[in-house]
Amino acid sequence: MKTFVSTTLSLLLLISSTVSLAATTSPGGVIHFRGAIVEDPCNIARTAENVAFSCYRDGVTKTSVYSLEQAEKGVKGNSAIAAVKMDYINPQKTLAVLRVDYQ
């Protein structure tokens, strides 16, 4: 029991001296951040004939409307905010994937 107490006491003293040494030797430092500031994506609304995009950029809401034929061919519009491409995934052309690449 005496060995356990002395070992525990020695370990506690070692830890406390290490913590106090670290606290006194590094009063400041530099923190580096990495990342990006991003804007909200565009709101997309689809009707039977059109796809409409409303994008809030630079304090203004910009809206562009494209026909489904334009979306099938691929359109880069809305002041170069986004490129649009629609691909049908079935032969009946009832299911499609609309790809929007934000610039």
CSV table of N, CA and C in Angstrom, one decimal:
chain,number,residue,atom,x,y,z
A,1,MET,N,0.8,-1.2,0.0
A,1,MET,CA,0.0,0.0,0.0
A,1,MET,C,0.9,1.3,0.0
A,2,LYS,N,2.0,1.2,0.8
A,2,LYS,CA,2.9,2.3,0.8
A,2,LYS,C,3.5,2.6,-0.5
A,3,THR,N,3.8,1.6,-1.3
A,3,THR,CA,4.4,1.7,-2.6
A,3,THR,C,3.3,2.3,-3.6
A,4,PHE,N,2.1,1.9,-3.5
A,4,PHE,CA,1.0,2.5,-4.3
A,4,PHE,C,0.8,4.0,-4.1
A,5,VAL,N,0.8,4.4,-2.8
A,5,VAL,CA,0.7,5.8,-2.4
A,5,VAL,C,1.8,6.6,-2.9
A,6,SER,N,3.0,6.1,-2.8
A,6,SER,CA,4.2,6.9,-3.2
A,6,SER,C,4.3,7.0,-4.7
A,7,THR,N,3.9,5.9,-5.4
A,7,THR,CA,3.8,6.0,-6.9
A,7,THR,C,2.8,6.9,-7.4
A,8,THR,N,1.6,6.9,-6.8
A,8,THR,CA,0.5,7.8,-7.2
A,8,THR,C,0.9,9.2,-6.9
A,9,LEU,N,1.5,9.5,-5.7
A,9,LEU,CA,1.9,10.9,-5.4
A,9,LEU,C,3.0,11.4,-6.3
A,10,SER,N,3.9,10.5,-6.7
A,10,SER,CA,5.0,10.9,-7.6
A,10,SER,C,4.4,11.2,-9.0
A,11,LEU,N,3.4,10.4,-9.4
A,11,LEU,CA,2.8,10.6,-10.7
A,11,LEU,C,2.0,12.0,-10.7
A,12,LEU,N,1.3,12.3,-9.7
A,12,LEU,CA,0.5,13.5,-9.6
A,12,LEU,C,1.5,14.7,-9.6
A,13,LEU,N,2.6,14.6,-8.9
A,13,LEU,CA,3.6,15.7,-8.9
A,13,LEU,C,4.2,15.9,-10.3
A,14,LEU,N,4.4,14.8,-11.0
A,14,LEU,CA,5.0,14.9,-12.4
A,14,LEU,C,4.0,15.6,-13.3
A,15,ILE,N,2.7,15.2,-13.2
A,15,ILE,CA,1.7,15.7,-14.1
A,15,ILE,C,1.4,17.2,-13.8
A,16,SER,N,1.4,17.6,-12.5
A,16,SER,CA,1.1,19.0,-12.2
A,16,SER,C,2.3,19.9,-12.6
A,17,SER,N,3.5,19.4,-12.5
A,17,SER,CA,4.7,20.2,-12.9
A,17,SER,C,4.7,20.3,-14.4
A,18,THR,N,4.3,19.3,-15.2
A,18,THR,CA,4.2,19.4,-16.6
A,18,THR,C,3.2,20.4,-17.1
A,19,VAL,N,2.0,20.4,-16.4
A,19,VAL,CA,1.0,21.3,-16.8
A,19,VAL,C,1.4,22.7,-16.5
A,20,SER,N,2.0,23.0,-15.4
A,20,SER,CA,2.4,24.3,-15.0
A,20,SER,C,3.5,24.8,-15.9
A,21,LEU,N,4.4,23.9,-16.3
A,21,LEU,CA,5.5,24.2,-17.2
A,21,LEU,C,4.9,24.6,-18.6
A,22,ALA,N,4.0,23.9,-19.1
A,22,ALA,CA,3.4,24.1,-20.4
A,22,ALA,C,2.6,25.5,-20.3
A,23,ALA,N,2.0,25.8,-19.2
A,23,ALA,CA,1.2,27.0,-19.1
A,23,ALA,C,2.1,28.2,-19.1
A,24,THR,N,3.3,28.1,-18.5
A,24,THR,CA,4.2,29.2,-18.5
A,24,THR,C,5.1,29.4,-19.7
A,25,THR,N,5.2,28.4,-20.5
A,25,THR,CA,6.1,28.5,-21.6
A,25,THR,C,5.4,28.8,-22.9
A,26,SER,N,4.1,28.7,-23.0
A,26,SER,CA,3.4,29.0,-24.2
A,26,SER,C,2.2,30.0,-24.0
A,27,PRO,N,2.5,31.3,-23.8
A,27,PRO,CA,1.4,32.2,-23.5
A,27,PRO,C,0.6,32.6,-24.7
A,28,GLY,N,1.0,32.3,-25.9
A,28,GLY,CA,0.3,32.7,-27.1
A,28,GLY,C,0.6,31.8,-28.2
A,29,GLY,N,0.0,32.2,-29.4
A,29,GLY,CA,0.3,31.3,-30.5
A,29,GLY,C,-0.5,31.8,-31.7
A,30,VAL,N,-0.4,31.1,-32.8
A,30,VAL,CA,-1.1,31.4,-34.0
A,30,VAL,C,-2.1,30.2,-34.3
A,31,ILE,N,-3.3,30.5,-34.7
A,31,ILE,CA,-4.3,29.5,-35.1
A,31,ILE,C,-4.6,29.8,-36.6
A,32,HIS,N,-4.5,28.8,-37.4
A,32,HIS,CA,-4.7,28.9,-38.8
A,32,HIS,C,-6.1,28.3,-39.1
A,33,PHE,N,-6.9,29.0,-39.9
A,33,PHE,CA,-8.2,28.5,-40.3
A,33,PHE,C,-8.2,28.3,-41.8
A,34,ARG,N,-8.9,27.3,-42.2
A,34,ARG,CA,-9.0,27.0,-43.7
A,34,ARG,C,-10.5,26.8,-44.0
A,35,GLY,N,-10.9,27.3,-45.1
A,35,GLY,CA,-12.3,27.1,-45.5
A,35,GLY,C,-12.7,28.1,-46.5
A,36,ALA,N,-14.0,28.3,-46.7
A,36,ALA,CA,-14.5,29.2,-47.6
A,36,ALA,C,-15.8,29.8,-47.1
A,37,ILE,N,-16.0,31.1,-47.5
A,37,ILE,CA,-17.3,31.7,-47.3
A,37,ILE,C,-18.2,31.4,-48.5
A,38,VAL,N,-19.3,30.8,-48.2
A,38,VAL,CA,-20.2,30.4,-49.3
A,38,VAL,C,-21.5,31.1,-49.2
A,39,GLU,N,-22.2,31.2,-50.4
A,39,GLU,CA,-23.5,31.8,-50.4
A,39,GLU,C,-24.5,30.7,-50.5
A,40,ASP,N,-25.8,31.1,-50.2
A,40,ASP,CA,-26.9,30.1,-50.3
A,40,ASP,C,-27.0,29.7,-51.8
A,41,PRO,N,-27.5,28.5,-52.0
A,41,PRO,CA,-27.7,28.0,-53.4
A,41,PRO,C,-29.0,28.7,-54.0
A,42,CYS,N,-29.1,28.6,-55.2
A,42,CYS,CA,-30.3,29.2,-55.9
A,42,CYS,C,-31.6,28.4,-55.6
A,43,ASN,N,-32.7,29.1,-55.6
A,43,ASN,CA,-34.0,28.4,-55.5
A,43,ASN,C,-34.4,28.0,-56.9
A,44,ILE,N,-34.8,26.7,-57.1
A,44,ILE,CA,-35.2,26.2,-58.4
A,44,ILE,C,-36.6,25.8,-58.4
A,45,ALA,N,-37.4,26.2,-59.4
A,45,ALA,CA,-38.8,25.9,-59.5
A,45,ALA,C,-39.0,25.4,-60.9
A,46,ARG,N,-39.7,24.3,-61.0
A,46,ARG,CA,-40.0,23.7,-62.3
A,46,ARG,C,-41.5,23.7,-62.6
A,47,THR,N,-41.8,24.1,-63.8
A,47,THR,CA,-43.2,23.9,-64.3
A,47,THR,C,-43.2,22.9,-65.4
A,48,ALA,N,-44.3,22.7,-66.1
A,48,ALA,CA,-44.4,21.7,-67.1
A,48,ALA,C,-43.5,22.1,-68.3
A,49,GLU,N,-43.3,23.4,-68.5
A,49,GLU,CA,-42.5,23.9,-69.7
A,49,GLU,C,-41.1,24.5,-69.3
A,50,ASN,N,-41.0,24.9,-68.1
A,50,ASN,CA,-39.8,25.8,-67.8
A,50,ASN,C,-39.1,25.3,-66.5
A,51,VAL,N,-37.9,25.8,-66.3
A,51,VAL,CA,-37.1,25.7,-65.1
A,51,VAL,C,-36.7,27.1,-64.7
A,52,ALA,N,-37.1,27.6,-63.5
A,52,ALA,CA,-36.8,29.0,-63.1
A,52,ALA,C,-35.8,28.9,-61.9
A,53,PHE,N,-34.8,29.8,-62.0
A,53,PHE,CA,-33.7,29.9,-61.0
A,53,PHE,C,-33.8,31.3,-60.4
A,54,SER,N,-33.8,31.4,-59.1
A,54,SER,CA,-33.7,32.7,-58.4
A,54,SER,C,-32.5,32.6,-57.5
A,55,CYS,N,-31.6,33.4,-57.7
A,55,CYS,CA,-30.3,33.4,-56.9
A,55,CYS,C,-30.1,34.8,-56.3
A,56,TYR,N,-29.8,34.8,-55.0
A,56,TYR,CA,-29.4,36.0,-54.3
A,56,TYR,C,-27.9,36.2,-54.3
A,57,ARG,N,-27.5,37.2,-55.1
A,57,ARG,CA,-26.1,37.5,-55.2
A,57,ARG,C,-25.9,39.0,-55.1
A,58,ASP,N,-24.9,39.4,-54.3
A,58,ASP,CA,-24.5,40.8,-54.2
A,58,ASP,C,-25.6,41.7,-53.8
A,59,GLY,N,-26.5,41.2,-52.9
A,59,GLY,CA,-27.6,41.9,-52.4
A,59,GLY,C,-28.8,42.0,-53.3
A,60,VAL,N,-28.8,41.3,-54.4
A,60,VAL,CA,-29.9,41.4,-55.4
A,60,VAL,C,-30.3,40.0,-55.7
A,61,THR,N,-31.7,39.8,-55.9
A,61,THR,CA,-32.2,38.5,-56.4
A,61,THR,C,-32.2,38.5,-57.9
A,62,LYS,N,-31.5,37.6,-58.5
A,62,LYS,CA,-31.4,37.5,-60.0
A,62,LYS,C,-32.2,36.2,-60.4
A,63,THR,N,-33.1,36.4,-61.3
A,63,THR,CA,-34.0,35.3,-61.8
A,63,THR,C,-33.8,35.0,-63.2
A,64,SER,N,-33.7,33.8,-63.6
A,64,SER,CA,-33.6,33.3,-65.0
A,64,SER,C,-34.5,32.2,-65.2
A,65,VAL,N,-35.2,32.1,-66.4
A,65,VAL,CA,-36.1,31.1,-66.7
A,65,VAL,C,-35.6,30.4,-68.0
A,66,TYR,N,-35.6,29.1,-68.0
A,66,TYR,CA,-35.1,28.3,-69.2
A,66,TYR,C,-36.2,27.3,-69.5
A,67,SER,N,-36.3,27.1,-70.8
A,67,SER,CA,-37.2,26.0,-71.3
A,67,SER,C,-36.6,24.7,-71.0
A,68,LEU,N,-37.4,23.6,-71.0
A,68,LEU,CA,-36.8,22.3,-70.8
A,68,LEU,C,-35.9,21.9,-71.9
A,69,GLU,N,-36.1,22.4,-73.1
A,69,GLU,CA,-35.2,22.1,-74.2
A,69,GLU,C,-33.9,22.7,-74.0
A,70,GLN,N,-33.9,24.0,-73.5
A,70,GLN,CA,-32.6,24.6,-73.2
A,70,GLN,C,-31.8,23.8,-72.1
A,71,ALA,N,-32.6,23.4,-71.1
A,71,ALA,CA,-31.9,22.7,-70.0
A,71,ALA,C,-31.4,21.3,-70.4
A,72,GLU,N,-32.1,20.7,-71.4
A,72,GLU,CA,-31.6,19.4,-72.0
A,72,GLU,C,-30.2,19.6,-72.7
A,73,LYS,N,-30.1,20.7,-73.4
A,73,LYS,CA,-28.9,21.0,-74.2
A,73,LYS,C,-27.8,21.5,-73.3
A,74,GLY,N,-28.1,22.0,-72.2
A,74,GLY,CA,-27.1,22.6,-71.2
A,74,GLY,C,-27.0,24.1,-71.4
A,75,VAL,N,-27.2,24.8,-70.4
A,75,VAL,CA,-27.2,26.3,-70.4
A,75,VAL,C,-26.3,26.8,-69.3
A,76,LYS,N,-25.5,27.8,-69.7
A,76,LYS,CA,-24.8,28.5,-68.7
A,76,LYS,C,-25.4,29.9,-68.7
A,77,GLY,N,-26.0,30.3,-67.6
A,77,GLY,CA,-26.7,31.5,-67.6
A,77,GLY,C,-26.7,32.2,-66.2
A,78,ASN,N,-27.7,33.1,-66.0
A,78,ASN,CA,-27.9,33.8,-64.8
A,78,ASN,C,-26.6,34.5,-64.4
A,79,SER,N,-26.1,35.3,-65.3
A,79,SER,CA,-24.9,36.1,-65.1
A,79,SER,C,-23.7,35.2,-64.7
A,80,ALA,N,-23.6,34.0,-65.3
A,80,ALA,CA,-22.5,33.1,-65.0
A,80,ALA,C,-22.5,32.6,-63.6
A,81,ILE,N,-23.6,32.6,-62.9
A,81,ILE,CA,-23.7,32.1,-61.5
A,81,ILE,C,-23.7,30.6,-61.5
A,82,ALA,N,-24.5,30.0,-62.5
A,82,ALA,CA,-24.6,28.6,-62.6
A,82,ALA,C,-24.7,28.1,-64.0
A,83,ALA,N,-24.3,26.8,-64.2
A,83,ALA,CA,-24.5,26.1,-65.5
A,83,ALA,C,-25.5,25.0,-65.2
A,84,VAL,N,-26.5,24.9,-66.1
A,84,VAL,CA,-27.6,23.9,-65.9
A,84,VAL,C,-27.6,22.9,-67.0
A,85,LYS,N,-27.8,21.6,-66.6
A,85,LYS,CA,-27.9,20.5,-67.6
A,85,LYS,C,-28.9,19.5,-67.1
A,86,MET,N,-29.9,19.1,-67.9
A,86,MET,CA,-30.9,18.1,-67.5
A,86,MET,C,-30.7,16.9,-68.3
A,87,ASP,N,-30.7,15.7,-67.7
A,87,ASP,CA,-30.6,14.4,-68.3
A,87,ASP,C,-31.7,13.6,-67.9
A,88,TYR,N,-32.5,13.0,-68.9
A,88,TYR,CA,-33.6,12.1,-68.6
A,88,TYR,C,-33.0,10.7,-68.3
A,89,ILE,N,-33.6,10.1,-67.3
A,89,ILE,CA,-33.0,8.8,-66.9
A,89,ILE,C,-33.9,7.6,-67.3
A,90,ASN,N,-35.0,7.9,-68.0
A,90,ASN,CA,-35.8,6.8,-68.6
A,90,ASN,C,-36.3,7.2,-70.0
A,91,PRO,N,-36.6,6.2,-70.8
A,91,PRO,CA,-37.0,6.5,-72.2
A,91,PRO,C,-38.3,7.3,-72.3
A,92,GLN,N,-39.2,7.2,-71.4
A,92,GLN,CA,-40.4,8.0,-71.4
A,92,GLN,C,-40.3,9.5,-71.1
A,93,LYS,N,-39.1,9.8,-70.7
A,93,LYS,CA,-38.8,11.2,-70.3
A,93,LYS,C,-39.7,11.8,-69.2
A,94,THR,N,-40.0,10.9,-68.3
A,94,THR,CA,-40.8,11.3,-67.1
A,94,THR,C,-39.9,11.5,-65.9
A,95,LEU,N,-38.7,11.0,-65.9
A,95,LEU,CA,-37.7,11.1,-64.7
A,95,LEU,C,-36.5,11.8,-65.3
A,96,ALA,N,-36.0,12.8,-64.6
A,96,ALA,CA,-34.8,13.5,-65.0
A,96,ALA,C,-33.9,13.9,-63.8
A,97,VAL,N,-32.7,14.1,-64.1
A,97,VAL,CA,-31.7,14.7,-63.1
A,97,VAL,C,-31.3,16.0,-63.7
A,98,LEU,N,-31.5,17.1,-62.8
A,98,LEU,CA,-31.1,18.4,-63.2
A,98,LEU,C,-29.8,18.7,-62.4
A,99,ARG,N,-28.8,19.0,-63.2
A,99,ARG,CA,-27.5,19.2,-62.7
A,99,ARG,C,-27.2,20.7,-62.7
A,100,VAL,N,-26.9,21.3,-61.5
A,100,VAL,CA,-26.6,22.7,-61.4
A,100,VAL,C,-25.2,22.9,-60.9
A,101,ASP,N,-24.3,23.4,-61.7
A,101,ASP,CA,-23.0,23.7,-61.2
A,101,ASP,C,-22.8,25.2,-60.9
A,102,TYR,N,-22.7,25.5,-59.7
A,102,TYR,CA,-22.5,26.9,-59.3
A,102,TYR,C,-21.1,27.3,-59.6
A,103,GLN,N,-21.0,28.6,-60.0
A,103,GLN,CA,-19.7,29.1,-60.4
A,103,GLN,C,-19.1,29.8,-59.2
